[in-house]
PDB file of C-alpha atoms in Angstrom:
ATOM      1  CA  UNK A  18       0.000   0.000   0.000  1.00  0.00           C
ATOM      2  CA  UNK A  19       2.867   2.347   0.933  1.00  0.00           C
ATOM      3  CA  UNK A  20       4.677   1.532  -2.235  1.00  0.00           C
ATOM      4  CA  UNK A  21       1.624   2.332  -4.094  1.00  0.00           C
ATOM      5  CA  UNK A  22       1.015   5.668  -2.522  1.00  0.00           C
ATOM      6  CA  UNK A  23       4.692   6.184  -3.085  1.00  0.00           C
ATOM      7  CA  UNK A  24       4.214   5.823  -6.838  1.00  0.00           C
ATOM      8  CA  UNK A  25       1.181   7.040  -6.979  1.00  0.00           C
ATOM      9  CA  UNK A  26       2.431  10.822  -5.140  1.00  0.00           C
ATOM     10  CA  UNK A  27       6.255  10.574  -7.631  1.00  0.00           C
ATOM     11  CA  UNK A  28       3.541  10.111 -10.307  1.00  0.00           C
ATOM     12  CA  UNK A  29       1.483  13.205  -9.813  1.00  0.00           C
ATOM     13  CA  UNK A  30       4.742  15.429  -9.325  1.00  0.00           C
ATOM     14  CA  UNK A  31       6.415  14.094 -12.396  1.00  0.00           C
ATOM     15  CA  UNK A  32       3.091  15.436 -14.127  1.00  0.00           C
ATOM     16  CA  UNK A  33       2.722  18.599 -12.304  1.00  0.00           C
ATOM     17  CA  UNK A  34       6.306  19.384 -13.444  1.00  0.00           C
ATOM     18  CA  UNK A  35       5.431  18.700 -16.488  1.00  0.00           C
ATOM     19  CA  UNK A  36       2.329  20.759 -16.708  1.00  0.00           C
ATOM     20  CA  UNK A  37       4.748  23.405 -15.131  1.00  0.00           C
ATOM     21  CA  UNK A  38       7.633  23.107 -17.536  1.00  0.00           C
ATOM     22  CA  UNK A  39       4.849  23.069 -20.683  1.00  0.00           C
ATOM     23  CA  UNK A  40       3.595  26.533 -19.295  1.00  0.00           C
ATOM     24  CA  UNK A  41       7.165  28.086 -18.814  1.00  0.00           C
ATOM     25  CA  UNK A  42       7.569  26.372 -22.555  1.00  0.00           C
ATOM     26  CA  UNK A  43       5.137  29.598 -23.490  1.00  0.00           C
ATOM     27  CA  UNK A  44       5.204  32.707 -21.485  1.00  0.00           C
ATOM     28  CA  UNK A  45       2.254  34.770 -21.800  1.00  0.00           C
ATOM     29  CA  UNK A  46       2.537  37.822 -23.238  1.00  0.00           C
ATOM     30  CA  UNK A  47       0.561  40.983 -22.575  1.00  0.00           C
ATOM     31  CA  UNK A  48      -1.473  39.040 -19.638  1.00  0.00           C
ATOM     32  CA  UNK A  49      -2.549  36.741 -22.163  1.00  0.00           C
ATOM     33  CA  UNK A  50      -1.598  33.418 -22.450  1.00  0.00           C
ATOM     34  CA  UNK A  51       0.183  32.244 -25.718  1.00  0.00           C
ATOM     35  CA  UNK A  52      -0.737  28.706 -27.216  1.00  0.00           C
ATOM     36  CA  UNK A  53       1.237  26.887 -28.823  1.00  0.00           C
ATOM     37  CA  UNK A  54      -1.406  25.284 -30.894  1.00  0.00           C
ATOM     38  CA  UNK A  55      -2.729  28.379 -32.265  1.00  0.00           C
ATOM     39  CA  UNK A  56      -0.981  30.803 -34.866  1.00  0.00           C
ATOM     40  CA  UNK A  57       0.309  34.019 -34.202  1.00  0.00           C
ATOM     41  CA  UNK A  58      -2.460  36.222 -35.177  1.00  0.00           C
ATOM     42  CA  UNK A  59      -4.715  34.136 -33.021  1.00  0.00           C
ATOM     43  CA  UNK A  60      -2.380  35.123 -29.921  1.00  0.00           C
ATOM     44  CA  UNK A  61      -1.324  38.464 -30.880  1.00  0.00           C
ATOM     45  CA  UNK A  62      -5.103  39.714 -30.744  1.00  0.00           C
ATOM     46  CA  UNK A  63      -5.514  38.750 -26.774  1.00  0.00           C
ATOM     47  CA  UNK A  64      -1.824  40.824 -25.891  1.00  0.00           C
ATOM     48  CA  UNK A  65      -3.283  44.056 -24.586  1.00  0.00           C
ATOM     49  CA  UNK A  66       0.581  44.818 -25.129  1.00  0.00           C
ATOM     50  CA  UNK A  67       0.326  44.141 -28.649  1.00  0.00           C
ATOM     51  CA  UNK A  68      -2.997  46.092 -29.763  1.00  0.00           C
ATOM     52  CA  UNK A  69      -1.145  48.495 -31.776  1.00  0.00           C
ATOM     53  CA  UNK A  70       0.617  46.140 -33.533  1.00  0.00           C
ATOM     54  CA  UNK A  71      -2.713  43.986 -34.316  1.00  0.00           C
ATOM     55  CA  UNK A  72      -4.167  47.087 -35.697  1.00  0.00           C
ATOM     56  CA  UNK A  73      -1.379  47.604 -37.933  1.00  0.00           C
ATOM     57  CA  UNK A  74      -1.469  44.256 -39.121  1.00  0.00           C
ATOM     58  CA  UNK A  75      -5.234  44.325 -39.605  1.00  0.00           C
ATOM     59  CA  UNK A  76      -4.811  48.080 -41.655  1.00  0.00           C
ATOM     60  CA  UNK A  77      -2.335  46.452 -43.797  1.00  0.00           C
ATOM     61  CA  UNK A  78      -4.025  43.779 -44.822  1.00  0.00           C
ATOM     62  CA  UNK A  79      -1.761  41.184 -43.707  1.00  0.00           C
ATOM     63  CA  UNK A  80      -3.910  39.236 -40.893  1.00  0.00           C
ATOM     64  CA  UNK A  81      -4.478  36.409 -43.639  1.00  0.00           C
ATOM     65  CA  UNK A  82      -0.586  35.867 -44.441  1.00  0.00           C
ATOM     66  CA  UNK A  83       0.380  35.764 -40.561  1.00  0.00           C
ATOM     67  CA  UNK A  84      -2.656  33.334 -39.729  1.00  0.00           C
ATOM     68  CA  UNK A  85      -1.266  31.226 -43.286  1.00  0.00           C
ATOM     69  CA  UNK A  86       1.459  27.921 -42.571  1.00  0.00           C
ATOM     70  CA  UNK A  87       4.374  30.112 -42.308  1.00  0.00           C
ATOM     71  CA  UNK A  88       6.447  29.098 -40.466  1.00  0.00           C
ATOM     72  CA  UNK A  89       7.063  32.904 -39.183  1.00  0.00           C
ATOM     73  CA  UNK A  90       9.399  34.281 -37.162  1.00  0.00           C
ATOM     74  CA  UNK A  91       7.568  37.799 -36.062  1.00  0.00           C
ATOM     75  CA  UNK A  92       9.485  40.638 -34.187  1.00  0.00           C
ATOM     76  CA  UNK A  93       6.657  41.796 -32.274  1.00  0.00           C
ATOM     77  CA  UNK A  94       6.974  45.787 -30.658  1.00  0.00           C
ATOM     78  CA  UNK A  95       4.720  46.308 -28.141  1.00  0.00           C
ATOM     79  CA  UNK A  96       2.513  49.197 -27.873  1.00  0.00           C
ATOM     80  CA  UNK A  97       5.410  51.067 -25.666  1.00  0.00           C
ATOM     81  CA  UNK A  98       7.433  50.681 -28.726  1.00  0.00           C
ATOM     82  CA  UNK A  99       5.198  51.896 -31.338  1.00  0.00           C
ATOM     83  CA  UNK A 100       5.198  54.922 -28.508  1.00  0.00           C
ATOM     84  CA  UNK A 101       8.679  55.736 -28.894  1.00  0.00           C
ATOM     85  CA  UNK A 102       8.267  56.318 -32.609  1.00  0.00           C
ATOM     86  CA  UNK A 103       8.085  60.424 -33.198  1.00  0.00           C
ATOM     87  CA  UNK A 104       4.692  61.511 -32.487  1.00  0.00           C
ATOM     88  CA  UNK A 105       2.121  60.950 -35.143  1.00  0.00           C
ATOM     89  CA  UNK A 106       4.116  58.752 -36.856  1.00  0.00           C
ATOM     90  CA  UNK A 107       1.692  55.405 -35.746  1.00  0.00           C
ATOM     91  CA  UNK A 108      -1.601  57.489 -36.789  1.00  0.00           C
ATOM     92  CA  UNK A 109       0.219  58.451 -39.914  1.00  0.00           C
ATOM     93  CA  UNK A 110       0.995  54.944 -40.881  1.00  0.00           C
ATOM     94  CA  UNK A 111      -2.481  53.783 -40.244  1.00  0.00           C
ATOM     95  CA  UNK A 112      -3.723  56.277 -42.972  1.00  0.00           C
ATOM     96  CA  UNK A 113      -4.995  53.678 -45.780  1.00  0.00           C
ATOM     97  CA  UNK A 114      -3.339  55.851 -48.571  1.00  0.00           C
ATOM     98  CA  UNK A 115       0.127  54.759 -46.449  1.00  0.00           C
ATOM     99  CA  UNK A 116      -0.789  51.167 -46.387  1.00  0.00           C
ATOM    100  CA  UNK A 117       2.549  50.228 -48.777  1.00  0.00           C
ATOM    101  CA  UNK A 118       4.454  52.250 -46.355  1.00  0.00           C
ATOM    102  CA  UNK A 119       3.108  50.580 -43.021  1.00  0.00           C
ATOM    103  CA  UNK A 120       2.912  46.848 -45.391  1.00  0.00           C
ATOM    104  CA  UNK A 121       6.979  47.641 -45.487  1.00  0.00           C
ATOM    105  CA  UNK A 122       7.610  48.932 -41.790  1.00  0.00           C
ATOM    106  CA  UNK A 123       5.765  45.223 -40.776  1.00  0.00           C
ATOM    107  CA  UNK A 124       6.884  43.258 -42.897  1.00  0.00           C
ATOM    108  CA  UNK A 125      10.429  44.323 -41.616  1.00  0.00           C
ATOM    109  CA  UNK A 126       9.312  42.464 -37.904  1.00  0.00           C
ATOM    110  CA  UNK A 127       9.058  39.269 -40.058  1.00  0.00           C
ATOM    111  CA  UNK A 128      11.656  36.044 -41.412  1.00  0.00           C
ATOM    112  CA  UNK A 129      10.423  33.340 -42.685  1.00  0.00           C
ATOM    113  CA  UNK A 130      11.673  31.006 -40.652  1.00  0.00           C
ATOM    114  CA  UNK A 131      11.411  29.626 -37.515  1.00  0.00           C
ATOM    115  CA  UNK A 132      14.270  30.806 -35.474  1.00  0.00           C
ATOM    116  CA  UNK A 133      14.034  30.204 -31.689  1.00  0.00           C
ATOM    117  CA  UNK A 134      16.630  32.417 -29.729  1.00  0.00           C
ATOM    118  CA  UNK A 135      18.906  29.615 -29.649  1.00  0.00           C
ATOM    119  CA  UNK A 136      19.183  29.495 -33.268  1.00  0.00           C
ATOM    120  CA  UNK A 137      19.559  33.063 -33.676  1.00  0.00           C
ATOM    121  CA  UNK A 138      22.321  32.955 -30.910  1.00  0.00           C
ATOM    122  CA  UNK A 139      24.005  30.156 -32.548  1.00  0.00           C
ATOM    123  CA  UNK A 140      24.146  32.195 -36.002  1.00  0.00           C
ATOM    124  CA  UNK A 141      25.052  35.543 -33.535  1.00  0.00           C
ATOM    125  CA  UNK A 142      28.043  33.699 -32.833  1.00  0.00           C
ATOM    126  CA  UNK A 143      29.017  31.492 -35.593  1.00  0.00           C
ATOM    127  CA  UNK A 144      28.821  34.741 -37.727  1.00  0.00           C
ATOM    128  CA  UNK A 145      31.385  36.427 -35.161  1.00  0.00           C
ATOM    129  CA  UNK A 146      29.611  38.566 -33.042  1.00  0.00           C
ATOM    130  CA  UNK A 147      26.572  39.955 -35.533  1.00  0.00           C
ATOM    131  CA  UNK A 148      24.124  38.014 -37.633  1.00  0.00           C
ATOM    132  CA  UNK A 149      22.568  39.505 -40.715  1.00  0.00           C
ATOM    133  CA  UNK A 150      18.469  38.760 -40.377  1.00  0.00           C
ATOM    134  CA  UNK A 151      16.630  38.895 -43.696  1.00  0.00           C
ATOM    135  CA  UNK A 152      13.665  40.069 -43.289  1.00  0.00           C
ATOM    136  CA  UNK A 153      10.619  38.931 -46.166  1.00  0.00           C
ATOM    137  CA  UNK A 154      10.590  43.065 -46.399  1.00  0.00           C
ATOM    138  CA  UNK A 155      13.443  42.787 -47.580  1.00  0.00           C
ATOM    139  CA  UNK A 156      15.403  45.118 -44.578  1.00  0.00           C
ATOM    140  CA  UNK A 157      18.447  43.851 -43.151  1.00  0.00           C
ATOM    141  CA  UNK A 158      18.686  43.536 -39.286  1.00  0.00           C
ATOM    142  CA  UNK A 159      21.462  43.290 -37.275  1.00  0.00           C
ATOM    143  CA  UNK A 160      20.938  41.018 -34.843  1.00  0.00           C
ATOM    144  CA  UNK A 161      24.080  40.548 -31.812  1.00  0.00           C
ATOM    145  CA  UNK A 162      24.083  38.484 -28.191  1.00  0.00           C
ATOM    146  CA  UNK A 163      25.037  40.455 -25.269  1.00  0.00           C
ATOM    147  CA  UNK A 164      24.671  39.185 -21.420  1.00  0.00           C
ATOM    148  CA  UNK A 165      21.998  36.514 -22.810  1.00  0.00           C
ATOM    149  CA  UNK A 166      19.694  39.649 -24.585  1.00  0.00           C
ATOM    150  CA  UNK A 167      19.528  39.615 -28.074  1.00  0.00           C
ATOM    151  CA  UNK A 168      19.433  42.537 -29.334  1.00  0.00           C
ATOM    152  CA  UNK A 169      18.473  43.586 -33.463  1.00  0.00           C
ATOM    153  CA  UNK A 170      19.646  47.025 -35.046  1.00  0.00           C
ATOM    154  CA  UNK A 171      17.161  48.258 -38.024  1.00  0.00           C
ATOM    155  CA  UNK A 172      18.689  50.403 -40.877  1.00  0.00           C
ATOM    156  CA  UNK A 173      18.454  53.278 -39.449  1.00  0.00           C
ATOM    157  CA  UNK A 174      20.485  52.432 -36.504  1.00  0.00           C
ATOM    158  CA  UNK A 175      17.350  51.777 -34.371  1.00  0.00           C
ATOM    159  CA  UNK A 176      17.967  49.079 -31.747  1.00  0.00           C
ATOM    160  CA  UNK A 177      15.430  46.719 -30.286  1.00  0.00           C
ATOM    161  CA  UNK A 178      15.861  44.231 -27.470  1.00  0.00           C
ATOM    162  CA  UNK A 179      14.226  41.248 -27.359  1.00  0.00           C
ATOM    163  CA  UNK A 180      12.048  41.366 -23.968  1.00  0.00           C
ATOM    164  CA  UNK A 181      10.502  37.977 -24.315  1.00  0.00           C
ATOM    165  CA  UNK A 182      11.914  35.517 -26.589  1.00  0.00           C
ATOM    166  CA  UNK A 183      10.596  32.022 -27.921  1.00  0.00           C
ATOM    167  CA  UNK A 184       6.293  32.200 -27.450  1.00  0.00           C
ATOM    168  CA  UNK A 185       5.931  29.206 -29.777  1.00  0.00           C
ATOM    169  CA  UNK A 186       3.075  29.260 -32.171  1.00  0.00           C
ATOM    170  CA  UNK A 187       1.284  26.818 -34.203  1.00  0.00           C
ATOM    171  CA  UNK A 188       3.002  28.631 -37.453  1.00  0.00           C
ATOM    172  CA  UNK A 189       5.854  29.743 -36.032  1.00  0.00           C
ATOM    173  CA  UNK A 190       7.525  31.910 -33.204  1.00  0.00           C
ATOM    174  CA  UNK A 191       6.998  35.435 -31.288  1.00  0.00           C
ATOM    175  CA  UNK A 192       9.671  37.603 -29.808  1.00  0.00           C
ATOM    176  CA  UNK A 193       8.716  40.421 -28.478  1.00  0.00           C
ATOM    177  CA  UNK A 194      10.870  43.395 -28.751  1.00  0.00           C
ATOM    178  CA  UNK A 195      10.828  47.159 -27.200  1.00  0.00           C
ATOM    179  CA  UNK A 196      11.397  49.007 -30.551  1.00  0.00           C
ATOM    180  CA  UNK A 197       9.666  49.569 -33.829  1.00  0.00           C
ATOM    181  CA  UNK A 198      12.142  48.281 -36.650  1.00  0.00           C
ATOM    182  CA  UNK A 199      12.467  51.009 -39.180  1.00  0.00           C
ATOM    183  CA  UNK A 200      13.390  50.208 -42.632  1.00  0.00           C
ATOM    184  CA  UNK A 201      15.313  53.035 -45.426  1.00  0.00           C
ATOM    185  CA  UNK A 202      12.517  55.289 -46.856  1.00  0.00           C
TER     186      UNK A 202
END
């Protein structure tokens, strides 16, 4: 009977630190939990840090390509970040006659890929220090590894830190960052 409870008690903690190590897996973002089985768009709309960035995505028509297969790596700035740009520069870009301009600024957050900061860390390093990131709009990021904080530079010498890194989705992966990525105009 002992023996039995004995298994029965290592049985339950081996699942509860499971269950624990499966949520760690996925932080949530923006008091929102992030699901694994569901693709980004799906989880970026329940971030209240990321309700900027949805309605960006939404005004630029691009809410069917991030829900699509992927996979997607997105560099996602939270609403802080979209406050650092100059002021009126967000409301500007949400203008639909400056929906190829906002389409580029966006699709400057995104590789297709799947890169998990591990990966990118490898390539940081590997590539000596700084990793060129191709992005599908067609900027160039620097990306470098410093203290365990990746870090990406835009092309106009912008730099973003990655805040949270590695929210798994179902078509890809989220890292959240604290800048807007700015490509050449």
């Amino acid at each position: 009977m002992f023996k039995t409870t004995l298994r029965t008690t290592a049985l339950i903690a081996i699942l509860s630190a499971s269950a624990l190590a499966t949520q760690a897996a996925n932080p949530q973002v923006g008091g929102a939990a992030m699901y694994a089985d569901k693709n980004i768009v799906e989880n970026a709309v329940n971030s209240k840090d990321h309700t900027t960035l949805v309605a960006a995505v939404k005004a630029a028509g691009l809410v069917e390509t991030l829900s699509g297969k992927g996979p997607f790596t997105v560099f996602a700035p939270t609403n802080a970040a979209f406050a650092k740009l100059p002021q009126g520069t967000g409301d500007t870009l949400l203008k639909p006659e400056n929906k190829a301009q906002l389409t580029k600024v966006l699709t400057c957050h995104v590789v297709a890929a799947d890169a998990m900061s591990t990966m990118i860390a490898k390539m940081i390093k590997d590539d000596g220090g700084e990793h060129d990131v191709t992005t599908v709009g067609g900027c160039v990021l620097k990306a470098k590894e410093a203290g365990g904080t990746i870090t990406l530079t835009d092309e106009m010498g912008d730099v973003a830190s990655v805040t949270i890194a590695d929210v798994k989705q179902s078509n890809g992966v989220i890292h959240v960052i604290d800048a807007v990525m700015l490509p050449k105009m």
